[in-house]
Coordinates of C-alpha atoms (C1' of nucleotides) in Angstrom, one line a residue:
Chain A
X19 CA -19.5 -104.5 -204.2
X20 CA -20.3 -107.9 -205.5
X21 CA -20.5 -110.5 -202.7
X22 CA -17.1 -112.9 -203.2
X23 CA -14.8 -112.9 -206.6
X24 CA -16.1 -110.5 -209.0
X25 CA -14.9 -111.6 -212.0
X26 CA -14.8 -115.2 -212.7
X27 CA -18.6 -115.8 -212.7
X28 CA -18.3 -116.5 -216.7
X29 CA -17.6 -120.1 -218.1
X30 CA -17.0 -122.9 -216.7
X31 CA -16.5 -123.2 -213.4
X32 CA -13.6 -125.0 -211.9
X33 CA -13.9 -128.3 -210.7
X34 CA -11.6 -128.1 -207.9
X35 CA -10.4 -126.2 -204.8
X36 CA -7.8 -124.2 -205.6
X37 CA -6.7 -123.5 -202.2
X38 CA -6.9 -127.4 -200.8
X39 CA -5.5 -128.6 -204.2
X40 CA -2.5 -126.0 -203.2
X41 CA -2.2 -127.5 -200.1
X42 CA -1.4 -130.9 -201.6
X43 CA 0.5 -129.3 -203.6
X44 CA 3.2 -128.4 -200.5
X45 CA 2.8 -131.0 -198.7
X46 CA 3.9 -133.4 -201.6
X47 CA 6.8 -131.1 -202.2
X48 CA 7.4 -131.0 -198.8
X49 CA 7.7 -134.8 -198.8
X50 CA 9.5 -135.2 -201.6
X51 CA 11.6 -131.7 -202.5
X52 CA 11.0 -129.7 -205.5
X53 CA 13.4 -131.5 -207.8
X54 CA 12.3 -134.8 -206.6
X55 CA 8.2 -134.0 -207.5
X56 CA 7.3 -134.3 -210.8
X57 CA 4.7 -133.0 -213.1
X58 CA 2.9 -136.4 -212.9
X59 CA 3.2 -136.6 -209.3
X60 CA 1.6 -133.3 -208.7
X61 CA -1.6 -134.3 -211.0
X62 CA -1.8 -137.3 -209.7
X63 CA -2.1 -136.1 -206.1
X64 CA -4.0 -132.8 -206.9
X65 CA -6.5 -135.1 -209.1
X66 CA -6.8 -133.0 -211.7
X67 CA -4.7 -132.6 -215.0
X68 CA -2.0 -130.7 -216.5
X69 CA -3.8 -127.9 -217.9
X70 CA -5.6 -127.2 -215.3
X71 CA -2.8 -127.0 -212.8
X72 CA -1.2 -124.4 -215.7
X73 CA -4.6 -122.3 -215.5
X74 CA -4.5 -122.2 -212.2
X75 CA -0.9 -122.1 -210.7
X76 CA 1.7 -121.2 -213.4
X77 CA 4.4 -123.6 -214.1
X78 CA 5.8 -125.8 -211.8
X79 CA 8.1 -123.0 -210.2
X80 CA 5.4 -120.5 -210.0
X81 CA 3.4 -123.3 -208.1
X82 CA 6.1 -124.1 -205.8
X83 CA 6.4 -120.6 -204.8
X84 CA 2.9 -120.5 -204.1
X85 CA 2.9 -123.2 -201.7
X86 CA 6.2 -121.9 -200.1
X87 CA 4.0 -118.9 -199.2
X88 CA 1.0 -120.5 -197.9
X89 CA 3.7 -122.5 -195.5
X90 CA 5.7 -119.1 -194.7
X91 CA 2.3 -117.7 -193.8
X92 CA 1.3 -120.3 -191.7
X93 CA 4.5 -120.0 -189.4
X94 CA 4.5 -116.4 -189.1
X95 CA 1.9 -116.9 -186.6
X96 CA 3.9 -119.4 -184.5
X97 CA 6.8 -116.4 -185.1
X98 CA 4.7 -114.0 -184.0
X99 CA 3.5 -115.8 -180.5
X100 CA 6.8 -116.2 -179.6
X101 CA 8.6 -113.0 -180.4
X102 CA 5.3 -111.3 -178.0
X103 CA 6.7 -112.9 -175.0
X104 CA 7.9 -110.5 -172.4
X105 CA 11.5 -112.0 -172.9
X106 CA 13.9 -113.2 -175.6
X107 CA 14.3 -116.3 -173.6
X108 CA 10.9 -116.9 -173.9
X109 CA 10.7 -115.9 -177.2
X110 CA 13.1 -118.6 -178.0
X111 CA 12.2 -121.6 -176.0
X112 CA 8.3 -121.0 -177.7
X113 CA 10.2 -120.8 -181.0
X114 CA 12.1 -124.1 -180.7
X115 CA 9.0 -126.2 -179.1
X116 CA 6.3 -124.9 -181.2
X117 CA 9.0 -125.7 -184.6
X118 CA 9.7 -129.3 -182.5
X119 CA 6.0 -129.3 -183.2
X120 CA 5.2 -128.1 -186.4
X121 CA 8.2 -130.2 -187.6
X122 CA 6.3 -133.7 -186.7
X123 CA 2.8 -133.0 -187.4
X124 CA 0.8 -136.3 -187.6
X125 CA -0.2 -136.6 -190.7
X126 CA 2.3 -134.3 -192.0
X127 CA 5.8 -134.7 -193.4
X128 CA 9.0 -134.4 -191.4
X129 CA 11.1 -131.5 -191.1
X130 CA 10.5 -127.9 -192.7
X131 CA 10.2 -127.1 -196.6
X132 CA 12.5 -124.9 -195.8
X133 CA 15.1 -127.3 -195.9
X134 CA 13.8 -129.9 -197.3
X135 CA 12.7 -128.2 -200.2
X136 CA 16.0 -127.7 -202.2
X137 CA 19.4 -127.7 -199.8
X138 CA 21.3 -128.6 -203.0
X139 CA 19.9 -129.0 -206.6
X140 CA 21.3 -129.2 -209.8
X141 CA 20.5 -125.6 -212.4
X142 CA 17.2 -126.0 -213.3
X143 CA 16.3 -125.5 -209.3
X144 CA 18.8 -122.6 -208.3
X145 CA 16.4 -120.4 -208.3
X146 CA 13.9 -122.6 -205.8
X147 CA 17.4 -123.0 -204.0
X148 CA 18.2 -119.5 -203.6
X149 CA 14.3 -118.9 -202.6
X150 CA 14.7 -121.0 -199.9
X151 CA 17.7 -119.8 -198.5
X152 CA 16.7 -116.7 -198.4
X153 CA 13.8 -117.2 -196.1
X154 CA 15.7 -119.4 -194.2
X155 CA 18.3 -116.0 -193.7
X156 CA 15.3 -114.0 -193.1
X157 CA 13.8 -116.7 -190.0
X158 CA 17.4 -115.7 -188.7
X159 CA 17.3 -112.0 -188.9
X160 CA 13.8 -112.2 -187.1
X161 CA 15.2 -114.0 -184.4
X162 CA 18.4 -111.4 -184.8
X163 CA 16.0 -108.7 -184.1
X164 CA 14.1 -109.7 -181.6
X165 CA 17.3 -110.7 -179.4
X166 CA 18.3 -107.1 -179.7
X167 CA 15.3 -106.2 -178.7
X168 CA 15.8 -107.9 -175.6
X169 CA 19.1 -106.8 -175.1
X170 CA 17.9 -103.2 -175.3
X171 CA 15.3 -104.3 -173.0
X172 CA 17.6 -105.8 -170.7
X173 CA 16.9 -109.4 -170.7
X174 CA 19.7 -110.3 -172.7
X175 CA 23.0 -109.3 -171.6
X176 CA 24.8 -106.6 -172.9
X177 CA 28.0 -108.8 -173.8
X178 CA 25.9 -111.3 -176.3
X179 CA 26.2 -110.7 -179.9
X180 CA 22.8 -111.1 -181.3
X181 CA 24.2 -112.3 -184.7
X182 CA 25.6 -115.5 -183.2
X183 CA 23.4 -116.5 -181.1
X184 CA 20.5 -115.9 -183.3
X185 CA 22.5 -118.1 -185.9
X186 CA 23.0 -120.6 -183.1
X187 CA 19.6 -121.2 -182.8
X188 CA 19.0 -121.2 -185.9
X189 CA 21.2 -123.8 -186.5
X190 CA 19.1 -125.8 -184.2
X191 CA 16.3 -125.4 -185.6
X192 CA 17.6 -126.5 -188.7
X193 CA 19.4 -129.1 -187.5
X194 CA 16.5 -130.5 -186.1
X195 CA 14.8 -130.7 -189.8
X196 CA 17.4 -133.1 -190.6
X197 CA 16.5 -134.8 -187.3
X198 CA 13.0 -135.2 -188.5
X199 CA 13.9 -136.7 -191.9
X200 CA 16.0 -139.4 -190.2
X201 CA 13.0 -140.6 -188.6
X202 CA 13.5 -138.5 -184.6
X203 CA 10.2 -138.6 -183.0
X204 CA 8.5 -135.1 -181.5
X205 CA 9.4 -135.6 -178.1
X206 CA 13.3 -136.2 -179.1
X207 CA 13.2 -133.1 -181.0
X208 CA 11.6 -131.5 -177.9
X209 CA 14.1 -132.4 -176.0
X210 CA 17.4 -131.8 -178.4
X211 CA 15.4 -128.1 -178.1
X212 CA 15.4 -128.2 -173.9
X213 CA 19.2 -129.1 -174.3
X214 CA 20.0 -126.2 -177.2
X215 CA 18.8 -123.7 -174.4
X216 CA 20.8 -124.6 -172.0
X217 CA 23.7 -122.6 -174.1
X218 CA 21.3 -119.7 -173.2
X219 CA 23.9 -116.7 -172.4
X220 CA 24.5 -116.0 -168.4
Chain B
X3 CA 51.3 -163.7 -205.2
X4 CA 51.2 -161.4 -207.9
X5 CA 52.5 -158.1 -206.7
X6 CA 49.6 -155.7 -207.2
X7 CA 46.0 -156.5 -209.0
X8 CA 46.9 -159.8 -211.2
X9 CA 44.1 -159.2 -213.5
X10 CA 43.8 -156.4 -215.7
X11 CA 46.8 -156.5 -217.6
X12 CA 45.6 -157.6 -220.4
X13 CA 43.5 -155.3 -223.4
X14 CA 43.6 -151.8 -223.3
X15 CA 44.0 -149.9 -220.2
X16 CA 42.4 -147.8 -218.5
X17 CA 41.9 -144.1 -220.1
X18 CA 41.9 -142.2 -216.8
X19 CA 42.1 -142.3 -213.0
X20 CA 39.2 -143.8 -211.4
X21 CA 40.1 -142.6 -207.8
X22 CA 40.6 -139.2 -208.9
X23 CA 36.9 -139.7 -211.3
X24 CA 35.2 -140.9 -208.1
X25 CA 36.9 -137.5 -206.3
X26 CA 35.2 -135.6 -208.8
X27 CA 31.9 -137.4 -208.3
X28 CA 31.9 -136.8 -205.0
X29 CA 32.0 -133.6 -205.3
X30 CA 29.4 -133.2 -207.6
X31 CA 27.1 -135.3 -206.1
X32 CA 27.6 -133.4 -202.8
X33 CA 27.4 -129.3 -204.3
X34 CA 24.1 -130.5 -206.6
X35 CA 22.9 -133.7 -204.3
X36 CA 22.2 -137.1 -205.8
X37 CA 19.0 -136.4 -207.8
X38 CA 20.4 -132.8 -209.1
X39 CA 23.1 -134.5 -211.0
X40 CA 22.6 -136.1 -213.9
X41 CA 24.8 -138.7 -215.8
X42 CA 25.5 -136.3 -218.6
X43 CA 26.6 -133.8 -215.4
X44 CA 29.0 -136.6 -214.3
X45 CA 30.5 -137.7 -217.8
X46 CA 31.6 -134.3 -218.3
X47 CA 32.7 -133.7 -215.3
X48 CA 34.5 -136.4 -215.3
X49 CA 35.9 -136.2 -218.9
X50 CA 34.7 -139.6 -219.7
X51 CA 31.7 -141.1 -221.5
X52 CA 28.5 -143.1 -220.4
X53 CA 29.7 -146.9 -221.4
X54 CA 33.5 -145.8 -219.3
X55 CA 31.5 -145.0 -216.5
X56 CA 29.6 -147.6 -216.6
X57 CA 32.3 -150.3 -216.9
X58 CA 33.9 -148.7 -213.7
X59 CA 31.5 -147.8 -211.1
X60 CA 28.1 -149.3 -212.5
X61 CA 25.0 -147.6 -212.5
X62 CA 24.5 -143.9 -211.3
X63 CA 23.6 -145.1 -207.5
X64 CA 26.4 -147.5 -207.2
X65 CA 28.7 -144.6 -208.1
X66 CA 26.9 -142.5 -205.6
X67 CA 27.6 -145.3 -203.2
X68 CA 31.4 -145.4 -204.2
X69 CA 31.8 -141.9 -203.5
X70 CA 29.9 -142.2 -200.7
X71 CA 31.8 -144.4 -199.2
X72 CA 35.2 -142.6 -200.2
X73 CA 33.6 -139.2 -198.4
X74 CA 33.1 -141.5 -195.4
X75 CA 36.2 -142.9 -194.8
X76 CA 37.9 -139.3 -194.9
X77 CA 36.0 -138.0 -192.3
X78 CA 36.4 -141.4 -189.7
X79 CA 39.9 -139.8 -189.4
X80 CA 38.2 -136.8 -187.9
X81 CA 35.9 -139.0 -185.7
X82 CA 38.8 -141.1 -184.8
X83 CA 41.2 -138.1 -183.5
X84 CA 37.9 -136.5 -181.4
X85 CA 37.3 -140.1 -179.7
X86 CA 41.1 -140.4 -178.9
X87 CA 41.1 -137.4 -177.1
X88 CA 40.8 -137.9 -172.7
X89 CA 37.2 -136.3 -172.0
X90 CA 33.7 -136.9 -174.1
X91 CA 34.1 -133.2 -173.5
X92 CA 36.8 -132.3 -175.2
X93 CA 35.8 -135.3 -178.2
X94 CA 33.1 -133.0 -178.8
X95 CA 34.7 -129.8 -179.0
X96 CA 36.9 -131.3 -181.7
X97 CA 34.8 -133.2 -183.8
X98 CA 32.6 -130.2 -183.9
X99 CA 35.2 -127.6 -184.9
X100 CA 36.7 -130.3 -187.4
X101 CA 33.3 -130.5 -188.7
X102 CA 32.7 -126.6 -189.4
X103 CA 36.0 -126.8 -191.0
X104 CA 35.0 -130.0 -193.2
X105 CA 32.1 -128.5 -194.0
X106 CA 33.7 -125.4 -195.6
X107 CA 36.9 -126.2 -197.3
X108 CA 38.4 -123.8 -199.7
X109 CA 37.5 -125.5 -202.7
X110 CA 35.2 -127.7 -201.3
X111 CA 31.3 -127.8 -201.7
X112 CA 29.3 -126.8 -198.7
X113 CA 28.2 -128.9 -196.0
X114 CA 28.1 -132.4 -195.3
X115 CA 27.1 -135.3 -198.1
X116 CA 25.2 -137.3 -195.9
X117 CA 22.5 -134.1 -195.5
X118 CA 22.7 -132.4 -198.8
X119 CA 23.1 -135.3 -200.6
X120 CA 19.1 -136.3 -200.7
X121 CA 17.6 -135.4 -197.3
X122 CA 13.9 -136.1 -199.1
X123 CA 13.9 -137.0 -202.6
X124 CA 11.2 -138.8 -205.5
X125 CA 10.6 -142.5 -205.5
X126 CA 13.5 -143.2 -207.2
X127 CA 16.1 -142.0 -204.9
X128 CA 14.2 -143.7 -201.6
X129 CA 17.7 -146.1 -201.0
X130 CA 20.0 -143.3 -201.4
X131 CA 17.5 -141.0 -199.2
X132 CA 17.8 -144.7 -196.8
X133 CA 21.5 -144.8 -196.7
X134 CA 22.2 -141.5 -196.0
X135 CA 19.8 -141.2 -193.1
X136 CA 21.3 -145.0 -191.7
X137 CA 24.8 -142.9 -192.1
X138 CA 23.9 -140.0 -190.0
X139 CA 22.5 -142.3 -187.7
X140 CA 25.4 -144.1 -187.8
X141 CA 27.5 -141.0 -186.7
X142 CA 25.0 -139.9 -184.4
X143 CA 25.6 -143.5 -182.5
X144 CA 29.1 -143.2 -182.7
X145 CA 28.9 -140.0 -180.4
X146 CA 26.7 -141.5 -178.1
X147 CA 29.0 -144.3 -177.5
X148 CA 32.2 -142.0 -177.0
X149 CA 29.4 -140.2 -174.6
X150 CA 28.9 -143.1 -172.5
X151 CA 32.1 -143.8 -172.5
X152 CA 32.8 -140.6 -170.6
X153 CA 30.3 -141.4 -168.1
X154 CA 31.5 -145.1 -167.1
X155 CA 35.0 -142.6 -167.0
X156 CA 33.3 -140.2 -165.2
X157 CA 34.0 -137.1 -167.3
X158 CA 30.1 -137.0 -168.1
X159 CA 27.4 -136.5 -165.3
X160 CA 25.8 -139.5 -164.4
X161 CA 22.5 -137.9 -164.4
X162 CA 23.1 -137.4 -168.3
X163 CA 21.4 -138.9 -170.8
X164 CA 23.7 -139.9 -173.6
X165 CA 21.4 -140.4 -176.5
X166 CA 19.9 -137.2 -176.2
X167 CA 23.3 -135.3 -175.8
X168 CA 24.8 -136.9 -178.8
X169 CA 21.4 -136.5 -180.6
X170 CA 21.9 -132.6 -179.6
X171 CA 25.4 -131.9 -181.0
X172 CA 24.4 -134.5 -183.7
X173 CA 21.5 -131.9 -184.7
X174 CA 23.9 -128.9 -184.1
X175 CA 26.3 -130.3 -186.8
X176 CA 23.6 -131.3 -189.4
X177 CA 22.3 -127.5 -188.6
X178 CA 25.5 -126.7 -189.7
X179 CA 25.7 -128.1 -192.7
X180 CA 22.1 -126.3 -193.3
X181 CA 23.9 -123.0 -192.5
X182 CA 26.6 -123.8 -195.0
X183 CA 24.5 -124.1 -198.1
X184 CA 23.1 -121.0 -196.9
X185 CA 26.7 -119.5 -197.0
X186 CA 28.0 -119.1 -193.9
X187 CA 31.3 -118.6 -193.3
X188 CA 34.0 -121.0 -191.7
X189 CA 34.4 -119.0 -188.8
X190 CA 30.6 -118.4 -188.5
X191 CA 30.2 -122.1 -188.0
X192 CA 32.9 -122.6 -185.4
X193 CA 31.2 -119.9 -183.3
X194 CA 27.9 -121.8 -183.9
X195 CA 29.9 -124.7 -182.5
X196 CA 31.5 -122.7 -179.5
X197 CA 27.7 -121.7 -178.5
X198 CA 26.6 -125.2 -178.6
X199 CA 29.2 -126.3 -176.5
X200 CA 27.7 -124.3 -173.9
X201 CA 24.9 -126.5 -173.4
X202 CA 27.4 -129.2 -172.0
X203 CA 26.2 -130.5 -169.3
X204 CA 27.2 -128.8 -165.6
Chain C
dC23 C1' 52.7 -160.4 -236.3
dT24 C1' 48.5 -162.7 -234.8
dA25 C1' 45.0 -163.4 -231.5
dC26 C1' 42.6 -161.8 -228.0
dA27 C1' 41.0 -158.9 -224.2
dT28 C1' 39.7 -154.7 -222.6
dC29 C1' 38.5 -149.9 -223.0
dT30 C1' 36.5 -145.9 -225.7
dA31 C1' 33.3 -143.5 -228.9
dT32 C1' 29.1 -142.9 -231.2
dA33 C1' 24.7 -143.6 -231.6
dC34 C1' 20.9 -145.2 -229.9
dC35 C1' 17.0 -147.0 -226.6
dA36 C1' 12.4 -146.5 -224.0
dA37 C1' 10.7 -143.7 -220.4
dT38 C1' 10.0 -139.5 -218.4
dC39 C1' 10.8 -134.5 -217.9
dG40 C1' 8.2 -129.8 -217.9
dG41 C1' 5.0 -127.7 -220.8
dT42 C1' 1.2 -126.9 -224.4
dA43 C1' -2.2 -127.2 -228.7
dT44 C1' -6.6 -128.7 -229.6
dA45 C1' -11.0 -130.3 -229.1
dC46 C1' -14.8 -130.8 -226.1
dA47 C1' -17.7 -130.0 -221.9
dT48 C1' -20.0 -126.9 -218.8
dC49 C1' -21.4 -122.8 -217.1
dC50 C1' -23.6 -117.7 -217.2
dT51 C1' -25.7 -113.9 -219.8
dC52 C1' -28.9 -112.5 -222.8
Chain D
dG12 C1' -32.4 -121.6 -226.4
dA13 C1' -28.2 -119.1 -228.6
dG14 C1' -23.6 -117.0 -227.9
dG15 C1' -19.6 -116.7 -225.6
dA16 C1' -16.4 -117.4 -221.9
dT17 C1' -14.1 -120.6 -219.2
dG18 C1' -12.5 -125.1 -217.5
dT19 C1' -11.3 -130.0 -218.6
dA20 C1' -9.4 -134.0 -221.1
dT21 C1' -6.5 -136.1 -224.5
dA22 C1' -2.9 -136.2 -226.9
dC23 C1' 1.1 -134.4 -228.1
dC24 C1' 5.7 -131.5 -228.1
dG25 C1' 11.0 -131.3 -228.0
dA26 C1' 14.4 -132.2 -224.5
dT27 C1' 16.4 -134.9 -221.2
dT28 C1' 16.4 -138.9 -218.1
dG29 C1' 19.2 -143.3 -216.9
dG30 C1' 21.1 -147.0 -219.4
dT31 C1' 23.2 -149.9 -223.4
dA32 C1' 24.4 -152.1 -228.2
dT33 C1' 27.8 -151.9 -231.5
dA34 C1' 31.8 -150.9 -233.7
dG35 C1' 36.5 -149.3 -233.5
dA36 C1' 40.8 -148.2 -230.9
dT37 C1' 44.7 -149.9 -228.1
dG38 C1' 46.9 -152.6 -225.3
dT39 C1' 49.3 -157.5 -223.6
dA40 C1' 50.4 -162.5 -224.4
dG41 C1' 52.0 -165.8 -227.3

DNA sequence: CTACATCTATACCAATCGGTATACATCCTC
DNA sequence: GAGGATGTATACCGATTGGTATAGATGTAG
């Protein structure tokens, strides 16, 4: 077995790093939406031209979804931290903090792609749009599950439906997107988090 | 004085209704947001042509504005009712159920304009991105005043801090609108609403 | 009916959109 | 070094963007 990438050790090599030159890639659209980044945005901040973003990445779609992963992936780990505590409650209050967090990065943009990415669009974007909503939908039926989990463990009480309150926070977490596109700083998102947990079923 | 607008009896009139044309701007500005909707979107939407459109509302943002503005004063009836009420408490309860109902009328689009409308956007749409963020702000700073309100009254806790309550239910109802383009259902939302309202303060 | 003011319709504008053909540069294999 | 594979750069594509000039249609005022 050949030591890195087989293939690819013909021609040319490329003259940039496809994996950093991705992650401008996100955080532009992140910034700016996916209808609101053009072409010429995206070579201009990648430095490197159109034909070699093609080569590389695929259209612009193709790209987007690219990035979209690399994000997902990244917060899978934050999902994962949380949904190990011993409780849902737990599970939840990590959740909301760590996304109060990852929502107001320093140097990076406000919110989460998720939303930010394509609420609304007009038809070209529907299908970005319906990507997006349904990862949003699935971040909800992860905290769905893990909230039964704890009711079957015993830490959430039998009365709660899971659906809603998962949905509830949710909504929160969402919510607090918008919060971080108006300008709210990480400790006011922090703390609109504190405040959505004291709904926390008795 | 003349008994309605003096001017504008004279030369051809008007080919259509510009209240009900900036009705059915609004709406497309707020199912496709501001930089998903093009001006060949709006003229046939609208049934009329470019140089009409032009004449009546001016450019594309100073139509956006118009319907803006329209979509506004609607919902200050809401705001107005919830403030009128006796307790913060029960302000809140109303303007939040209003809201999940605003936000999915029968043959409305989802969700609230001042979030779908351009939460980030390209360079070009910064001032609308600006305005809409100063609105939400705006309504965000309404509730904290009715808040406060209710604690000189004494229906809020005086250990409560205002801004970050009305920034809470403020990021519950932009959540909402997030929940909406996702396609949840009226009575979805008003349960996300009855769940936030347990976080009211003891 | 004439004169004039306003609105409407067509056709157009430069600029930008996402996407690509073509020519050239740069690398590895032999 | 020669051959071939790949990447990069320029320049271009048709379509669409927001916006407008121009000419014709339709009304009121006198």
């Amino acid at each position: 077995m050949k030591p890195k990438t087989a293939a690819a050790q013909v021609g040319r090599p490329r003259g940039f790093d496809v994996d950093e030159a991705l992650d401008r890639a996100l955080r532009l659209f992140w910034r700016q939406g996916y209808e609101g980044t053009s072409l010429s945005d995206l070579t201009e901040e990648l430095g490197i031209n159109r034909p070699s973003l093609y080569a590389a990445f695929g259209n612009k779609e193709s790209l987007f979804r690219k990035a979209l992963d690399k994000y997902v992936e990244r917060h899978l780990v934050l999902y994962h931290q949380a949904f190990a505590l011993p409780t849902a409650r737990a599970a939840v209050e990590h959740l909301l903090l760590g996304l109060a967090d990852a929502q107001t990065l320093p140097r990076g943009p406000r919110g989460c792609i998720t939303v930010q990415g394509a609420l609304v669009s007009g038809a070209d974007a529907v299908p970005i749009q319906k990507e997006l909503a349904a990862r949003r939908a699935a971040g909800e039926k992860a905290l769905r599950d893990r909230l039964e989990q704890g009711q079957r463990e015993g830490d959430v009480p039998a009365h709660v439906d899971c659906a809603d309150l998962a949905r509830y926070f949710t909504t929160v977490t969402q919510g607090m997107s918008v919060q971080a596109a108006t300008g709210a700083s990480r400790e006011e998102l922090r703390r609109v988090a504190r405040t959505a947990l004291f709904a926390w079923p008795a």
